GROMACS .gro file of C-alpha atoms in nm:
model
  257
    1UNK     CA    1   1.722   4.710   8.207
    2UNK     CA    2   1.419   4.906   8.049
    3UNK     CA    3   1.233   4.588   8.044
    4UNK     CA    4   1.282   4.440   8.344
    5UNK     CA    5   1.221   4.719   8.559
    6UNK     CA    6   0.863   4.802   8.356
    7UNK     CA    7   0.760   4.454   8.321
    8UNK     CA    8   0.846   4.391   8.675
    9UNK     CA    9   0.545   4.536   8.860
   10UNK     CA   10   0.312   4.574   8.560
   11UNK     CA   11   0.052   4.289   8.509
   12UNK     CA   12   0.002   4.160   8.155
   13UNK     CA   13  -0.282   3.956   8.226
   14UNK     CA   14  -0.480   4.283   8.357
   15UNK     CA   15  -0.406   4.488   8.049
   16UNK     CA   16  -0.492   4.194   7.837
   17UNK     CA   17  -0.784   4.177   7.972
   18UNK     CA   18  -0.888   4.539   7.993
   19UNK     CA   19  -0.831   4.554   7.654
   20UNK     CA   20  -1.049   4.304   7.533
   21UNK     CA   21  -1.330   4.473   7.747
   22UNK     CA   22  -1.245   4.803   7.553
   23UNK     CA   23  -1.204   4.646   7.236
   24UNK     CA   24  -1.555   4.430   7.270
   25UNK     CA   25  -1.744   4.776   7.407
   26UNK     CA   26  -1.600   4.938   7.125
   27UNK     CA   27  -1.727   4.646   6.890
   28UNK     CA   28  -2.094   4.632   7.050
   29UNK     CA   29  -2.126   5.027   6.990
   30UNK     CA   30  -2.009   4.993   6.616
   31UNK     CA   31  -2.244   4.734   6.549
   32UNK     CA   32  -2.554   4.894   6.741
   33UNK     CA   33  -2.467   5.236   6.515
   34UNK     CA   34  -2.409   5.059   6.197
   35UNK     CA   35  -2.773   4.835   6.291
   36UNK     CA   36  -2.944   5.178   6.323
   37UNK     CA   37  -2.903   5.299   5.953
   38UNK     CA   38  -3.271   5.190   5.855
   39UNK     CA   39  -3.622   5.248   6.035
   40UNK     CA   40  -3.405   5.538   6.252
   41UNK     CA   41  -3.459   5.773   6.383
   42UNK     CA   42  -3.788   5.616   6.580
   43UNK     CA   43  -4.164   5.726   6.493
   44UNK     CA   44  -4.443   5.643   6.697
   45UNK     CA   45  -4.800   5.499   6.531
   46UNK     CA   46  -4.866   5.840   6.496
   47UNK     CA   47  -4.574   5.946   6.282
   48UNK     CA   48  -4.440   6.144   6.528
   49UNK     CA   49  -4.043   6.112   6.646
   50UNK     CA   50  -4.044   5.861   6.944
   51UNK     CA   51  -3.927   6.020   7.290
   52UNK     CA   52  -3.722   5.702   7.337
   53UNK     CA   53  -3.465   5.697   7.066
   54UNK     CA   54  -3.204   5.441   7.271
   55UNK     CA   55  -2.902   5.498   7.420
   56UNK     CA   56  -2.699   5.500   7.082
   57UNK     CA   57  -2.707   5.776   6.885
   58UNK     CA   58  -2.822   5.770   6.510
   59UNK     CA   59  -2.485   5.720   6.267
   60UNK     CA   60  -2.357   5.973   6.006
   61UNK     CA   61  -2.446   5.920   5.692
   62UNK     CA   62  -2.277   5.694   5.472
   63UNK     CA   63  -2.364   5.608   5.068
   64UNK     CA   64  -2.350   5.250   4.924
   65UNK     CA   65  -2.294   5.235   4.565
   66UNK     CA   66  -2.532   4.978   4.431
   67UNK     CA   67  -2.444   4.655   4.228
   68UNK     CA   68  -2.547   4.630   3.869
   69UNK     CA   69  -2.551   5.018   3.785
   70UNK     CA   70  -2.806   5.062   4.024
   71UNK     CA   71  -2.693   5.435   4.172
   72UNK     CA   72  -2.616   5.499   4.497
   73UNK     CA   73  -2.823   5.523   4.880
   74UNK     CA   74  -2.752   5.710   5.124
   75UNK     CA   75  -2.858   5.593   5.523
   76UNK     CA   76  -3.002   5.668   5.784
   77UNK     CA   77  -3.151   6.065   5.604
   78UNK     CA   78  -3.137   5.900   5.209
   79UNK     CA   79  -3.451   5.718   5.361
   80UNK     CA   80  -3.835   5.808   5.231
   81UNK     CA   81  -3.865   6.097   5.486
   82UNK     CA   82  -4.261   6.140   5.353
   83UNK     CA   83  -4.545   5.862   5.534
   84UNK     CA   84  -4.847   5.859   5.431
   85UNK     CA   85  -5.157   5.950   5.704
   86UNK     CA   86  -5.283   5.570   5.775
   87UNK     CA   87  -5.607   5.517   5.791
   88UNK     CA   88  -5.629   5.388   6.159
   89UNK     CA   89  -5.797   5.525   6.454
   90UNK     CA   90  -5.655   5.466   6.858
   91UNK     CA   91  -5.927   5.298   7.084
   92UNK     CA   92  -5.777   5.498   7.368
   93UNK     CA   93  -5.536   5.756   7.464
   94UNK     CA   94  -5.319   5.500   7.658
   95UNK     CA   95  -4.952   5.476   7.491
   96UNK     CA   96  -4.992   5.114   7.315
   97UNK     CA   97  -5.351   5.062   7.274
   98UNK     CA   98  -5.445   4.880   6.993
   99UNK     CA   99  -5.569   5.068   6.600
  100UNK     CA  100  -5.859   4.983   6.447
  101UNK     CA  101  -5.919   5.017   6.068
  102UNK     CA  102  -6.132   5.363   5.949
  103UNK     CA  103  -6.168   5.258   5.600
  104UNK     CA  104  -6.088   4.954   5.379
  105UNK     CA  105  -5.822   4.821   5.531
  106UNK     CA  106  -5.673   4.570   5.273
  107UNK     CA  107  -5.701   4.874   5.039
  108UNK     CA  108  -5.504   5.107   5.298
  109UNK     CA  109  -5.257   4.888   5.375
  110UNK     CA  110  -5.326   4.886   5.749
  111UNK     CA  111  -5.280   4.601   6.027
  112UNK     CA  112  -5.230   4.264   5.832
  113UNK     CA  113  -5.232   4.420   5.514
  114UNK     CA  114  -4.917   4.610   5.592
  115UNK     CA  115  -4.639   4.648   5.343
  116UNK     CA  116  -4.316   4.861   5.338
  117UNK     CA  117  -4.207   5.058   5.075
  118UNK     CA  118  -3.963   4.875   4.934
  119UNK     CA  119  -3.785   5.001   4.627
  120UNK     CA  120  -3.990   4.963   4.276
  121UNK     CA  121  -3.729   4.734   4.099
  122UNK     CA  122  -3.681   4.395   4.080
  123UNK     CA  123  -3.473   4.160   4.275
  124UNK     CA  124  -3.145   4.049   4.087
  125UNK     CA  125  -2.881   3.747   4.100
  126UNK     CA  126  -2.528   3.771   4.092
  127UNK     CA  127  -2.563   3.807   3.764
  128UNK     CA  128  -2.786   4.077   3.733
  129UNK     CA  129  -3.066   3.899   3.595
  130UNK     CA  130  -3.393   3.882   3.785
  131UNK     CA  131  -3.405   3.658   4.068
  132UNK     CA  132  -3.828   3.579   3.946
  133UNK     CA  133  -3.886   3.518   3.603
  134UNK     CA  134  -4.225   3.339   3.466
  135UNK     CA  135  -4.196   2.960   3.386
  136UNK     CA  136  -4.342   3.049   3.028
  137UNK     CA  137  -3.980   3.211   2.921
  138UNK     CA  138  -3.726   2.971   3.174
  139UNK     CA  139  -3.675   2.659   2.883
  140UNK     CA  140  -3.461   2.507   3.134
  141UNK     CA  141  -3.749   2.480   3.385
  142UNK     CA  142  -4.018   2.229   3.353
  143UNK     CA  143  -4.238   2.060   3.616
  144UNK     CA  144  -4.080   1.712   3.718
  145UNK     CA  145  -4.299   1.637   4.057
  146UNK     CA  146  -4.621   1.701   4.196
  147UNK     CA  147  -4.912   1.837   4.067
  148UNK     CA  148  -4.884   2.140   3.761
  149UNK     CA  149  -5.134   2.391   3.851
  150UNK     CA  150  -5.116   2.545   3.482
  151UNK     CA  151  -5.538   2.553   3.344
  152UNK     CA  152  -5.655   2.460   3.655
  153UNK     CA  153  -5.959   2.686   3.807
  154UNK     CA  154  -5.907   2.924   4.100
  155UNK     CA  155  -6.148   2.895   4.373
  156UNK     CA  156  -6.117   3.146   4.678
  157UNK     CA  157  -6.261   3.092   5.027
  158UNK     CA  158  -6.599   3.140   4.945
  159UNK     CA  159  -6.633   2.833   4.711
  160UNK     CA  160  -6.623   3.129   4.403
  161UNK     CA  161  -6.429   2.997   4.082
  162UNK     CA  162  -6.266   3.336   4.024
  163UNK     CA  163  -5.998   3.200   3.720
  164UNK     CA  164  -5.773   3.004   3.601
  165UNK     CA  165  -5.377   2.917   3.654
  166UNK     CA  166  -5.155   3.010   3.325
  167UNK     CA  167  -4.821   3.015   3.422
  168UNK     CA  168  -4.574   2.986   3.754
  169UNK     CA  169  -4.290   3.242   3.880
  170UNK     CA  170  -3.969   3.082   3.937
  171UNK     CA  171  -3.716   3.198   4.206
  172UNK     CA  172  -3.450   3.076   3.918
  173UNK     CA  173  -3.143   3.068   4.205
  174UNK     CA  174  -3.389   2.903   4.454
  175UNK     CA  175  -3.527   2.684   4.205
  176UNK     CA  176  -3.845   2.733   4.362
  177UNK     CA  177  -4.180   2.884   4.269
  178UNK     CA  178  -4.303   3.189   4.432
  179UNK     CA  179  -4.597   3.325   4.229
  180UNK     CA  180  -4.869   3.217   4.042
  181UNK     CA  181  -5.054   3.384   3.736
  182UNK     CA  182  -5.431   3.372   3.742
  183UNK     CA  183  -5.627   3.485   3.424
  184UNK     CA  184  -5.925   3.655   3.611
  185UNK     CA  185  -6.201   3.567   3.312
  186UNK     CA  186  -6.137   3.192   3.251
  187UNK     CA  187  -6.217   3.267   2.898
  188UNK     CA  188  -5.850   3.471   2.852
  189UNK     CA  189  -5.952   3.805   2.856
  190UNK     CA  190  -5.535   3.948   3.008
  191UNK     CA  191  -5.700   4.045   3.332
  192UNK     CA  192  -5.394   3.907   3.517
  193UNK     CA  193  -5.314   3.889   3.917
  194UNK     CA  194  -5.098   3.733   4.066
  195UNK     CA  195  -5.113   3.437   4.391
  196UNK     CA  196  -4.852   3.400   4.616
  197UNK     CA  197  -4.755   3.026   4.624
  198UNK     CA  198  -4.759   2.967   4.997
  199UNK     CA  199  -5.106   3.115   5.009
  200UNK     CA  200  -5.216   2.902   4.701
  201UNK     CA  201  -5.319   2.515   4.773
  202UNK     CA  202  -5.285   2.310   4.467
  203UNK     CA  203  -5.557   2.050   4.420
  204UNK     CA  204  -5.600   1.783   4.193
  205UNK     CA  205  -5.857   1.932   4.031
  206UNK     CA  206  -5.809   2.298   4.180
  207UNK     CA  207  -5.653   2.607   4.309
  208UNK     CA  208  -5.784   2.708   4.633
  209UNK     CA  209  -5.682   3.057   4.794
  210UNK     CA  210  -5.832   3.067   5.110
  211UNK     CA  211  -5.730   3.430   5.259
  212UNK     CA  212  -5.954   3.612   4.959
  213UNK     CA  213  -6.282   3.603   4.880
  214UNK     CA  214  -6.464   3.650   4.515
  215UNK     CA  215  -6.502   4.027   4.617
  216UNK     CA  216  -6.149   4.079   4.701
  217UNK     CA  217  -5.982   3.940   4.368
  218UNK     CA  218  -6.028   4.270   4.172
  219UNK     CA  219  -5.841   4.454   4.427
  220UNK     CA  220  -5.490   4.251   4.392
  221UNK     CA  221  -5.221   4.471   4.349
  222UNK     CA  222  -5.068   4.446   3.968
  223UNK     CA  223  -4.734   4.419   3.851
  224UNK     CA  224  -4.608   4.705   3.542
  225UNK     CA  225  -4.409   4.437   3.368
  226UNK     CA  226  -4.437   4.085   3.214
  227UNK     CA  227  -4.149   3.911   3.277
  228UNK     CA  228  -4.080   4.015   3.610
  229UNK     CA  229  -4.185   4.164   3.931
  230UNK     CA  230  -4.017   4.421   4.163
  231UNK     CA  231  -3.973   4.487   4.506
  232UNK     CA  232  -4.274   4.673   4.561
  233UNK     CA  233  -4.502   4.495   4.391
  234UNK     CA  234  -4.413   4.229   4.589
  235UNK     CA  235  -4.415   4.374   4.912
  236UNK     CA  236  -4.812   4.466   4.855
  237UNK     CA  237  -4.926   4.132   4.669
  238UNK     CA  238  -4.802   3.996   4.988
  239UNK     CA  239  -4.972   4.218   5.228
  240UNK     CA  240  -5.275   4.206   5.043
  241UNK     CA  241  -5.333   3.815   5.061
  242UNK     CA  242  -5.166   3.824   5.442
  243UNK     CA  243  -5.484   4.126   5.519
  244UNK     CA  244  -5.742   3.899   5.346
  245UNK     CA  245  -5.708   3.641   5.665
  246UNK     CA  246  -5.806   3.867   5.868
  247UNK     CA  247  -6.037   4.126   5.642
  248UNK     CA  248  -6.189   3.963   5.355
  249UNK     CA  249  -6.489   3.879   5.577
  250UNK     CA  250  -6.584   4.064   5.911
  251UNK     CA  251  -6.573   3.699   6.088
  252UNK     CA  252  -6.247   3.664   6.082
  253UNK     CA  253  -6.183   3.961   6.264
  254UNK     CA  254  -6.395   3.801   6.545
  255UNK     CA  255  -6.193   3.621   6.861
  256UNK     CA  256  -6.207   3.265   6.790
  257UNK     CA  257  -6.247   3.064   7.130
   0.00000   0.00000   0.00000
C-alpha cells in the first residue's frame, strides 16, 4: 500500500516540527518588513542614510486608503522625503556624541522640544467626528468633580500671572481633558494658546505651568481652527511645553547633583 510503505520510514513528528520552524521564520520576517514601513530607510543625526540599515530589507510599497474620505498613503517612499537642517551642532566627531542647541532651541524644535511631523488634520472617532472638541460646544459635558479651572489665572514657573483659563478640550471618546485654553491678556483680548493638561496643575485659586516661563508664553505654537486641533498642532504644543523643562531657563540645563 502507497501509505504504508511512505509513512513507514518517514517521521511525522520531524516534519511537523520543521514546519513550524519555517512557518514561524517566515512569520518573524513578515512582521519585521511590515514594522519597517515608517522611519525607514535609517538616517543618521546628520540626515544622512545610516550604514546600518538591519538585516531586513525595506518592504515594497503598499497604499492604505484612509477612513473618512481621507485619500490614500503610500509607505515606506509616500513618507516626507524633505528634513529640515536642525539647528544642532556635534561636540565631537565620535559616532554618538551628544548635540548641543545653536540657536533657540524651543523655537527649532531641537532636543526636548522635538516634534514629528505628523499630518496637519485632526484626530477622528469612529464616527468621523473629532476625537478633541472644546468643552464650550460638548452640552453633554459638564464638570462633576474636582476643581473647574475655567477664570482662573495662569501663573508659569516664574511666579508671572501670564492669563487666564476659558475653556477645556475634551478627548470626547476618552472622556478626558487634554487641553486647556488660556486668554493671554486677562482682560479678553483673543490672544489664545493653548496648555497641555498634564503639564497644567490646577490650584484652588490657580493655574500653575511650571515648564514655561513669562518669556516663553508668546512663543506657544497656535492652532488654525476653533473647534478643534490637528495632529500637528499637537505634536508641537507638546514639544514646546516638554523643551521648556529643560530650556526656558539656562539652569535647568545644568546637572542637578
Amino acid at each position: 500500500m502507497v501509505g504504508t510503505e511512505f509513512f513507514g520510514n518517514f517521521d511525522l513528528a520531524s516534519a511537523a516540527i520543521w514546519l513550524f520552524y519555517i512557518f514561524f521564520a517566515g512569520l518573524i520576517y513578515y512582521l519585521q518588513t511590515e514594522n519597517m514601513r515608517e522611519g525607514y530607510p535609517l538616517e543618521t543625526d546628520d540626515g544622512q542614510v545610516a550604514p546600518n540599515q538591519g538585516p531586513f530589507p525595506v518592504p515594497k510599497d503598499k497604499t492604505f486608503v484612509l477612513p473618512h474620505g481621507r485619500g490614500e498613503v503610500t509607505v515606506p517612499s509616500g513618507q516626507n522625503p524633505d528634513r529640515p537642517v536642525l539647528a544642532l551642532q556635534r561636540t565631537s566627531k565620535a559616532a554618538g556624541s551628544p548635540y548641543m542647541p545653536t540657536g533657540d532651541a524651543m523655537m527649532d524644535g531641537v532636543g526636548p522640544a522635538s516634534w514629528a511631523p505628523r499630518r496637519d488634520v485632526a484626530e477622528l472617532d469612529a464616527h468621523g467626528h473629532a476625537k478633541i472638541q472644546p468643552m464650550s460646544a460638548l452640552v453633554d459635558f459638564a464638570v462633576s468633580a474636582g476643581t473647574d479651572p475655567r477664570g482662573k489665572p495662569v501663573v508659569t514657573g516664574d511666579g508671572e500671572v501670564v492669563g487666564r483659563i476659558t475653556d477645556m478640550w475634551i478627548d470626547v471618546p476618552e472622556q478626558l481633558v487634554r487641553y486647556l485654553t488660556m486668554d493671554v491678556n486677562p482682560e479678553g483680548s483673543g490672544k489664545i494658546r493653548m496648555i497641555p493638561m498634564n503639564f497644567a496643575r490646577i490650584k484652588s485659586d490657580r493655574v500653575v505651568i511650571r515648564s514655561l516661563y513669562e518669556a516663553n508664553i508668546d512663543g506657544i505654537p497656535t492652532i488654525k481652527g476653533g473647534s478643534e486641533i490637528t495632529l500637528l498642532e499637537e505634536e508641537k504644543i507638546m514639544a514646546y511645553f516638554g523643551g521648556g523643562t529643560m530650556y526656558a531657563d539656562p539652569k535647568r540645563g545644568e546637572p542637578v547633583i
